[in-house]
Tab-separated table of C-alpha atoms (C1' of nucleotides) in Angstrom:
chain	number	residue	atom	x	y	z
T	1370	UNK	CA	23.005	-13.713	-104.965
T	1371	UNK	CA	22.627	-17.470	-102.588
T	1372	UNK	CA	19.940	-18.852	-102.188
T	1373	UNK	CA	17.282	-19.251	-99.156
T	1374	UNK	CA	18.660	-22.348	-97.999
T	1375	UNK	CA	22.424	-21.136	-97.754
T	1376	UNK	CA	21.227	-17.385	-96.226
T	1377	UNK	CA	19.149	-19.286	-93.553
T	1378	UNK	CA	22.846	-21.432	-92.508
T	1379	UNK	CA	24.751	-18.666	-92.602
T	1380	UNK	CA	22.404	-16.656	-90.340
T	1381	UNK	CA	21.668	-18.820	-88.317
T	1382	UNK	CA	22.155	-18.481	-84.307
T	1383	UNK	CA	25.131	-20.676	-83.670
T	1384	UNK	CA	24.207	-20.507	-80.082
T	1385	UNK	CA	22.654	-23.966	-79.383
T	1386	UNK	CA	26.150	-25.456	-80.609
T	1387	UNK	CA	27.994	-23.672	-78.714
T	1388	UNK	CA	25.951	-25.251	-75.605
T	1389	UNK	CA	25.738	-28.989	-77.107
T	1390	UNK	CA	29.820	-28.170	-77.894
T	1391	UNK	CA	29.980	-27.740	-73.456
T	1392	UNK	CA	27.056	-30.147	-72.388
T	1393	UNK	CA	28.856	-32.818	-74.577
T	1394	UNK	CA	31.745	-31.994	-72.003
T	1395	UNK	CA	30.466	-32.151	-69.108
T	1396	UNK	CA	29.257	-35.062	-70.079
T	1397	UNK	CA	31.995	-36.945	-71.017
T	1398	UNK	CA	33.815	-35.352	-67.757
T	1399	UNK	CA	30.894	-36.266	-64.887
T	1400	UNK	CA	30.595	-39.889	-66.847
T	1401	UNK	CA	34.611	-40.593	-67.171
T	1402	UNK	CA	34.972	-39.026	-63.180
T	1403	UNK	CA	32.770	-41.736	-62.936
T	1404	UNK	CA	34.424	-44.540	-64.312
T	1405	UNK	CA	37.614	-43.364	-63.315
T	1406	UNK	CA	37.072	-43.463	-59.326
T	1407	UNK	CA	35.779	-46.894	-59.769
T	1408	UNK	CA	39.405	-48.304	-60.374
T	1409	UNK	CA	40.535	-45.972	-57.640
T	1410	UNK	CA	40.560	-47.699	-54.573
T	1411	UNK	CA	37.283	-46.739	-52.277
T	1412	UNK	CA	37.710	-43.122	-50.710
T	1413	UNK	CA	39.521	-42.232	-53.439
T	1414	UNK	CA	39.031	-39.394	-55.730
T	1415	UNK	CA	40.200	-38.082	-58.855
T	1416	UNK	CA	41.653	-34.852	-56.912
T	1417	UNK	CA	43.745	-37.033	-55.500
T	1418	UNK	CA	45.019	-39.092	-58.372
T	1419	UNK	CA	45.716	-35.666	-59.746
T	1420	UNK	CA	47.184	-33.968	-57.462
T	1421	UNK	CA	49.638	-37.345	-57.286
T	1422	UNK	CA	50.373	-37.677	-60.822
T	1423	UNK	CA	51.226	-34.015	-60.792
T	1424	UNK	CA	54.038	-34.150	-58.883
T	1425	UNK	CA	55.325	-37.053	-60.094
T	1426	UNK	CA	54.476	-36.027	-63.278
T	1427	UNK	CA	56.075	-32.769	-62.851
T	1428	UNK	CA	57.470	-32.725	-59.689
T	1429	UNK	CA	57.478	-32.566	-56.197
T	1430	UNK	CA	57.909	-29.708	-53.734
T	1431	UNK	CA	55.798	-27.708	-55.042
T	1432	UNK	CA	53.747	-25.504	-52.380
T	1433	UNK	CA	50.287	-25.883	-52.142
T	1434	UNK	CA	49.162	-23.242	-52.968
T	1435	UNK	CA	51.129	-23.790	-55.826
T	1436	UNK	CA	49.112	-26.318	-56.418
T	1437	UNK	CA	46.665	-24.902	-55.900
T	1438	UNK	CA	46.641	-22.605	-58.388
T	1439	UNK	CA	48.635	-25.382	-60.611
T	1440	UNK	CA	44.730	-26.707	-60.421
T	1441	UNK	CA	43.360	-24.004	-59.745
T	1442	UNK	CA	41.226	-24.425	-56.744
T	1443	UNK	CA	40.593	-22.567	-54.130
T	1444	UNK	CA	43.180	-23.389	-51.579
T	1445	UNK	CA	41.256	-24.443	-49.398
T	1446	UNK	CA	40.033	-26.725	-51.241
T	1447	UNK	CA	43.066	-28.123	-51.595
T	1448	UNK	CA	44.500	-27.970	-48.264
T	1449	UNK	CA	41.359	-30.817	-47.916
T	1450	UNK	CA	42.886	-32.725	-50.798
T	1451	UNK	CA	46.552	-32.603	-49.198
T	1452	UNK	CA	45.251	-33.755	-46.157
T	1453	UNK	CA	43.362	-36.743	-47.388
T	1454	UNK	CA	46.415	-37.730	-49.410
T	1455	UNK	CA	48.388	-36.803	-45.498
T	1456	UNK	CA	45.985	-39.051	-43.613
T	1457	UNK	CA	46.769	-41.960	-46.627
T	1458	UNK	CA	50.100	-41.865	-46.317
T	1459	UNK	CA	50.596	-40.865	-50.334
T	1460	UNK	CA	52.285	-37.157	-49.092
T	1461	UNK	CA	54.792	-35.334	-46.934
T	1462	UNK	CA	54.068	-31.573	-45.468
T	1463	UNK	CA	57.560	-30.530	-44.720
T	1464	UNK	CA	58.030	-27.178	-43.825
T	1465	UNK	CA	59.646	-25.163	-46.988
T	1466	UNK	CA	62.879	-23.752	-45.989
T	1467	UNK	CA	62.389	-20.827	-47.938
T	1468	UNK	CA	59.540	-19.040	-47.077
T	1469	UNK	CA	58.076	-19.585	-42.701
T	1470	UNK	CA	54.315	-19.786	-43.839
T	1471	UNK	CA	54.786	-21.620	-46.369
T	1472	UNK	CA	55.407	-26.022	-47.131
T	1473	UNK	CA	56.342	-28.137	-49.685
T	1474	UNK	CA	54.958	-30.866	-51.199
T	1475	UNK	CA	56.358	-34.804	-50.703
T	1476	UNK	CA	55.322	-38.026	-52.889
T	1477	UNK	CA	56.031	-40.260	-50.548
T	1478	UNK	CA	56.905	-44.290	-51.899
T	1479	UNK	CA	53.644	-45.751	-51.549
T	1480	UNK	CA	52.097	-42.595	-53.304
T	1481	UNK	CA	54.219	-43.314	-56.245
T	1482	UNK	CA	52.686	-47.236	-54.977
T	1483	UNK	CA	49.785	-46.120	-55.628
T	1484	UNK	CA	50.227	-43.691	-59.334
T	1485	UNK	CA	51.008	-47.176	-60.597
T	1486	UNK	CA	48.704	-49.325	-59.227
T	1487	UNK	CA	45.925	-46.348	-60.415
T	1488	UNK	CA	47.892	-46.825	-64.275
T	1489	UNK	CA	47.579	-49.685	-64.964
T	1490	UNK	CA	43.659	-50.432	-62.897
T	1491	UNK	CA	43.358	-47.404	-66.316
T	1492	UNK	CA	45.154	-49.570	-68.830
T	1493	UNK	CA	42.113	-51.418	-70.084
T	1494	UNK	CA	39.191	-48.310	-70.011
T	1495	UNK	CA	41.374	-47.037	-71.833
T	1496	UNK	CA	42.249	-50.203	-74.041
T	1497	UNK	CA	38.201	-50.473	-74.720
T	1498	UNK	CA	37.964	-46.748	-75.518
T	1499	UNK	CA	40.392	-47.139	-78.246
T	1500	UNK	CA	38.827	-49.446	-79.890
T	1501	UNK	CA	36.519	-47.558	-80.469
T	1502	UNK	CA	38.073	-44.702	-80.406
T	1503	UNK	CA	41.515	-44.699	-81.789
T	1504	UNK	CA	44.394	-42.491	-81.801
T	1505	UNK	CA	44.052	-40.818	-84.775
T	1506	UNK	CA	41.420	-40.338	-84.429
T	1507	UNK	CA	41.727	-38.483	-80.603
T	1508	UNK	CA	44.550	-36.646	-81.759
T	1509	UNK	CA	42.377	-35.152	-84.259
T	1510	UNK	CA	41.118	-33.521	-81.659
T	1511	UNK	CA	42.671	-32.889	-78.840
T	1512	UNK	CA	44.888	-30.356	-80.257
T	1513	UNK	CA	41.834	-27.816	-80.710
T	1514	UNK	CA	40.288	-29.159	-76.431
T	1515	UNK	CA	43.987	-27.407	-75.896
T	1516	UNK	CA	43.890	-24.752	-77.310
T	1517	UNK	CA	40.362	-23.792	-76.148
T	1518	UNK	CA	41.415	-25.195	-72.389
T	1519	UNK	CA	43.751	-22.775	-72.992
T	1520	UNK	CA	41.889	-20.039	-74.080
T	1521	UNK	CA	38.523	-20.080	-71.470
T	1522	UNK	CA	42.266	-20.664	-68.981
T	1523	UNK	CA	43.099	-17.117	-70.268
T	1524	UNK	CA	40.336	-15.856	-70.774
T	1525	UNK	CA	39.651	-15.788	-67.034
T	1526	UNK	CA	40.676	-12.632	-65.169
D	135	UNK	CA	59.341	-54.036	-92.934
D	136	UNK	CA	58.705	-50.649	-91.025
D	137	UNK	CA	62.135	-48.155	-89.927
D	138	UNK	CA	62.435	-47.442	-86.332
D	139	UNK	CA	60.685	-44.578	-86.200
D	140	UNK	CA	57.731	-46.535	-87.425
D	141	UNK	CA	58.047	-49.603	-85.332
D	142	UNK	CA	58.064	-47.098	-82.300
D	143	UNK	CA	54.881	-44.094	-83.115
D	144	UNK	CA	53.135	-47.541	-83.220
D	145	UNK	CA	54.115	-49.522	-80.822
D	146	UNK	CA	53.823	-45.810	-78.786
D	147	UNK	CA	52.162	-46.456	-75.201
D	148	UNK	CA	48.702	-44.146	-76.531
D	149	UNK	CA	47.809	-44.114	-72.053
D	150	UNK	CA	49.190	-40.216	-72.016
D	151	UNK	CA	47.003	-39.078	-75.535
D	152	UNK	CA	43.966	-40.482	-73.728
D	153	UNK	CA	44.592	-39.529	-70.323
D	154	UNK	CA	45.711	-36.217	-72.104
D	155	UNK	CA	41.964	-35.678	-73.528
D	156	UNK	CA	40.149	-36.510	-70.856
D	157	UNK	CA	42.478	-33.992	-68.222
D	158	UNK	CA	41.422	-31.777	-71.174
D	159	UNK	CA	38.144	-31.896	-71.228
D	160	UNK	CA	38.047	-32.627	-67.191
D	161	UNK	CA	39.434	-28.640	-67.161
D	162	UNK	CA	37.381	-27.289	-69.940
D	163	UNK	CA	34.193	-28.552	-67.880
D	164	UNK	CA	35.047	-26.667	-64.512
D	165	UNK	CA	35.988	-23.413	-66.459
D	166	UNK	CA	33.497	-23.322	-68.366
D	167	UNK	CA	31.123	-23.889	-65.319
D	168	UNK	CA	32.591	-21.048	-63.577
D	169	UNK	CA	31.452	-18.896	-66.363
D	170	UNK	CA	28.013	-20.374	-66.904
D	171	UNK	CA	27.831	-19.734	-62.915
D	172	UNK	CA	29.005	-16.649	-63.114
D	173	UNK	CA	26.509	-15.590	-65.277
D	174	UNK	CA	23.330	-16.869	-63.811
D	175	UNK	CA	21.576	-14.687	-61.045
D	176	UNK	CA	22.840	-15.724	-57.096
D	177	UNK	CA	23.019	-18.775	-55.840
D	178	UNK	CA	21.684	-20.589	-58.772
D	179	UNK	CA	24.132	-23.291	-60.936
D	180	UNK	CA	24.655	-24.928	-63.669
D	181	UNK	CA	22.370	-27.495	-62.711
D	182	UNK	CA	19.064	-25.541	-62.017
D	183	UNK	CA	19.669	-23.772	-65.226
D	184	UNK	CA	19.783	-27.829	-67.345
D	185	UNK	CA	16.539	-28.962	-65.544
D	186	UNK	CA	14.324	-26.134	-66.895
D	187	UNK	CA	16.148	-25.530	-69.635
D	188	UNK	CA	15.326	-29.714	-70.512
D	189	UNK	CA	11.287	-28.362	-69.285
D	190	UNK	CA	11.571	-26.671	-72.844
D	191	UNK	CA	13.677	-28.135	-74.798
D	192	UNK	CA	12.612	-31.894	-74.316
D	193	UNK	CA	9.037	-30.811	-72.796
D	194	UNK	CA	7.435	-30.592	-68.451
D	195	UNK	CA	5.408	-33.021	-67.164
D	196	UNK	CA	8.056	-35.412	-66.802
D	197	UNK	CA	8.196	-37.300	-62.700
D	198	UNK	CA	11.829	-36.595	-61.423
D	199	UNK	CA	13.272	-39.902	-61.413
D	200	UNK	CA	12.674	-39.038	-65.373
D	201	UNK	CA	15.070	-36.213	-65.087
D	202	UNK	CA	18.126	-38.054	-62.817
D	203	UNK	CA	18.562	-40.326	-65.656
D	204	UNK	CA	18.562	-38.336	-67.866
D	205	UNK	CA	21.009	-36.267	-66.266
D	206	UNK	CA	22.472	-39.207	-65.278
D	207	UNK	CA	22.445	-38.267	-61.144
D	208	UNK	CA	20.857	-40.638	-58.469
D	209	UNK	CA	17.697	-39.419	-57.302
D	210	UNK	CA	17.908	-37.903	-54.408
D	211	UNK	CA	20.878	-34.415	-55.736
D	212	UNK	CA	17.216	-34.172	-58.534
D	213	UNK	CA	15.407	-33.995	-54.861
D	214	UNK	CA	17.497	-31.657	-53.981
D	215	UNK	CA	18.026	-29.711	-57.067
D	216	UNK	CA	14.146	-29.585	-57.861
D	217	UNK	CA	13.396	-27.886	-53.954
D	218	UNK	CA	15.646	-25.663	-54.832
D	219	UNK	CA	13.580	-24.719	-58.406
D	220	UNK	CA	10.623	-25.076	-56.637
D	221	UNK	CA	11.607	-22.942	-53.111
D	222	UNK	CA	12.432	-19.947	-55.891
D	223	UNK	CA	8.864	-20.390	-57.928
D	224	UNK	CA	10.455	-21.541	-61.450
D	225	UNK	CA	8.744	-25.265	-61.242
D	226	UNK	CA	5.629	-26.419	-59.679
D	227	UNK	CA	5.075	-30.529	-58.508
D	228	UNK	CA	2.132	-31.886	-59.314
D	229	UNK	CA	0.717	-35.643	-57.893
D	230	UNK	CA	1.640	-37.684	-61.209
D	231	UNK	CA	-2.060	-38.847	-62.176
D	232	UNK	CA	-1.051	-42.070	-63.138
D	233	UNK	CA	0.984	-43.100	-60.253
D	234	UNK	CA	-0.121	-42.036	-56.763
D	235	UNK	CA	4.618	-42.761	-55.943
D	236	UNK	CA	4.920	-40.052	-58.904
D	237	UNK	CA	5.657	-36.303	-59.252
D	238	UNK	CA	5.476	-33.622	-62.352
D	239	UNK	CA	6.912	-31.162	-62.942
D	240	UNK	CA	5.669	-28.556	-64.768
D	241	UNK	CA	7.769	-25.115	-65.409
D	242	UNK	CA	5.922	-22.208	-64.752
D	243	UNK	CA	5.913	-19.000	-66.020
D	244	UNK	CA	8.954	-17.408	-63.997
D	245	UNK	CA	11.065	-20.817	-64.953
D	246	UNK	CA	10.309	-20.163	-68.439
D	247	UNK	CA	11.626	-15.657	-67.969
D	248	UNK	CA	14.310	-16.992	-65.740
D	249	UNK	CA	15.557	-19.171	-69.135
D	250	UNK	CA	15.518	-16.490	-71.754
D	251	UNK	CA	17.352	-14.055	-69.412
D	252	UNK	CA	19.790	-17.624	-68.447
D	253	UNK	CA	20.041	-17.597	-72.426
D	254	UNK	CA	20.548	-14.004	-72.799
D	255	UNK	CA	23.312	-14.015	-70.229
D	256	UNK	CA	25.535	-16.341	-72.027
D	257	UNK	CA	25.562	-15.266	-75.987
D	258	UNK	CA	28.388	-12.109	-75.313
D	259	UNK	CA	30.203	-15.140	-74.228
D	260	UNK	CA	29.461	-17.366	-76.809
D	261	UNK	CA	29.739	-14.642	-78.509
D	262	UNK	CA	33.838	-13.843	-78.275
D	263	UNK	CA	34.410	-17.555	-77.650
D	264	UNK	CA	32.944	-17.885	-81.191
D	265	UNK	CA	35.386	-14.606	-81.907
D	266	UNK	CA	38.708	-17.768	-81.712
D	267	UNK	CA	36.782	-20.938	-82.184
D	268	UNK	CA	34.116	-20.230	-85.668
D	269	UNK	CA	30.842	-22.654	-86.012
D	270	UNK	CA	32.577	-24.219	-88.496
D	271	UNK	CA	35.939	-25.542	-85.940
D	272	UNK	CA	33.601	-26.476	-83.126
D	273	UNK	CA	30.792	-28.203	-85.744
D	274	UNK	CA	34.705	-30.241	-86.662
D	275	UNK	CA	34.596	-32.168	-83.340
D	276	UNK	CA	31.071	-31.643	-81.267
D	277	UNK	CA	30.091	-34.752	-83.699
D	278	UNK	CA	33.148	-37.280	-82.278
D	279	UNK	CA	32.222	-35.735	-78.641
D	280	UNK	CA	28.897	-36.636	-79.101
D	281	UNK	CA	29.833	-40.881	-80.231
D	282	UNK	CA	32.008	-40.415	-76.902
D	283	UNK	CA	29.537	-39.464	-75.132
D	284	UNK	CA	27.562	-42.339	-76.966
D	285	UNK	CA	29.474	-44.452	-75.957
D	286	UNK	CA	30.645	-43.885	-72.475
D	287	UNK	CA	27.529	-43.813	-71.255
D	288	UNK	CA	26.165	-47.045	-73.031
D	289	UNK	CA	29.692	-48.290	-71.595
D	290	UNK	CA	27.963	-47.018	-67.924
D	291	UNK	CA	26.891	-50.979	-66.160
P	1118	DT	C1'	63.120	-0.936	-35.831
P	1119	DT	C1'	59.172	-0.469	-35.731
P	1120	DG	C1'	54.422	-0.716	-37.998
P	1121	DA	C1'	51.822	-1.936	-41.650
P	1122	DT	C1'	50.217	-4.747	-45.135
P	1123	DT	C1'	50.396	-8.597	-47.825
P	1124	DA	C1'	50.966	-13.254	-48.294
P	1125	DA	C1'	50.293	-18.845	-47.354
P	1126	DG	C1'	48.417	-21.980	-44.943
P	1127	DT	C1'	43.690	-23.468	-41.453
P	1128	DT	C1'	38.895	-23.001	-39.925
P	1129	DC	C1'	34.860	-22.834	-39.575
P	1130	DG	C1'	30.077	-22.590	-42.050
P	1131	DA	C1'	27.401	-23.138	-45.979
P	1132	DT	C1'	25.772	-26.344	-49.703
P	1133	DA	C1'	26.269	-30.138	-53.716
P	1134	DT	C1'	25.931	-34.578	-53.966
P	1135	DC	C1'	25.555	-39.373	-52.846
P	1136	DG	C1'	24.225	-43.112	-50.882
P	1137	DA	C1'	21.663	-46.165	-47.031
P	1138	DA	C1'	17.381	-46.433	-45.211
P	1139	DC	C1'	12.727	-45.324	-44.710
P	1140	DT	C1'	7.674	-44.753	-46.699
P	1141	DA	C1'	4.345	-45.013	-49.091
P	1142	DT	C1'	2.520	-47.442	-53.638
P	1143	DA	C1'	2.013	-50.299	-57.011
P	1144	DT	C1'	2.397	-55.020	-58.749
P	1145	DA	C1'	3.447	-59.996	-59.413
P	1146	DA	C1'	2.659	-63.880	-57.090
P	1147	DT	C1'	-0.654	-67.397	-54.975
Y	685	DA	C1'	-8.745	-60.924	-52.230
Y	686	DT	C1'	-3.543	-60.706	-49.567
Y	687	DT	C1'	0.527	-61.574	-49.862
Y	688	DA	C1'	5.187	-60.817	-51.091
Y	689	DT	C1'	7.761	-57.376	-53.611
Y	690	DA	C1'	9.667	-53.617	-56.771
Y	691	DT	C1'	9.279	-48.587	-57.030
Y	692	DA	C1'	8.464	-42.790	-56.576
Y	693	DG	C1'	10.710	-40.103	-54.323
Y	694	DT	C1'	12.540	-38.237	-49.511
Y	695	DT	C1'	15.268	-37.837	-45.170
Y	696	DC	C1'	19.377	-39.210	-43.378
Y	697	DG	C1'	24.943	-38.830	-42.799
Y	698	DA	C1'	29.336	-39.016	-44.756
Y	699	DT	C1'	32.060	-35.525	-47.301
Y	700	DA	C1'	33.960	-32.223	-50.988
Y	701	DT	C1'	33.846	-27.939	-53.222
Y	702	DC	C1'	34.747	-22.504	-51.640
Y	703	DG	C1'	34.105	-18.134	-50.029
Y	704	DA	C1'	34.944	-15.568	-45.185
Y	705	DA	C1'	37.843	-15.036	-41.046
Y	706	DC	C1'	41.489	-15.722	-38.597
Y	707	DT	C1'	46.783	-17.320	-37.997
Y	708	DT	C1'	51.466	-16.176	-38.308
Y	709	DA	C1'	55.457	-15.018	-40.829
Y	710	DA	C1'	57.041	-12.028	-44.459
Y	711	DT	C1'	58.072	-7.697	-46.804
Y	712	DC	C1'	57.170	-2.327	-46.855
Y	713	DA	C1'	57.994	2.558	-45.506
Y	714	DA	C1'	58.652	5.688	-42.092
DNA sequence: TTGATTAAGTTCGATATCGAACTATATAAT
DNA sequence: ATTATATAGTTCGATATCGAACTTAATCAA
């Protein structure tokens, strides 16, 4: 029979552990978003960069609704984000030839330059972080985080 | 001399790895916040719960500014959050006997009940999550996340 | 076809976040 | 003591997020 300490440990309420997990994640998100936005030109948010980056990394020509789903934001939010990008000339909205209700989002030359500058601006911050948390440490936790993200995403009905 | 593959690996640009880290964290935050708020009474946000929880877990009687610093939000945001909590009778604002400019935030009985109900409502969601990600897995990554949080917090000038 | 339903995107209204400016009080300097 | 400076909190204005309702076009049914 296990001793009392062990009994206590296995029966201990795990709730605070999960609270801590999501709390740490929430704080890191808040801090990194602030750092991120410090390194973007004035008036640009992470949401702007994320969309532009996705247009390069995945592909452009997607519809606003596809982008809204990719980022899991309401389509009204995506309308707003895209209008900001369009106003700054980083994207072009064209009619969707396959659907008269729809549009396509295309990256402009300036959009591409914006992304490259943004990434260049961020690399030093990453480098500093990487000194303290080298790639192998990050590689150790990213797969679990990705699993959690997938699980939570799927659980979202 | 290391072979080419290895050379490639050690010289490989780690930037995408760090992008992914913060991206996964950002998505998890977004999804868990949504889940969290689904389980709170209508009109309450994570920020409300977080403050009430802190008043129990740390202590009440702290000033709005102390709370703003604890959550790393501008004091104007804390004013807004506290006014919502006060309007619902979950906290009481009293003058600070040590400083005529300042106030103290005290939890009410209803605030305590609110917190207990909120936690009770969240436990099932945690339990489901815990089936897929048992405590030992979470224990494996929380310390690193906590270290990252501390580092980023300290780096914030 | 014609009419009904569904879907893409926008507009509108409500609220959260946050910086700048303001008010009132405390602290420091002389 | 008087004056200058700094601090706690609020108010105000700008913008982001997001749901509801709306417009227009596509699809489905008869």
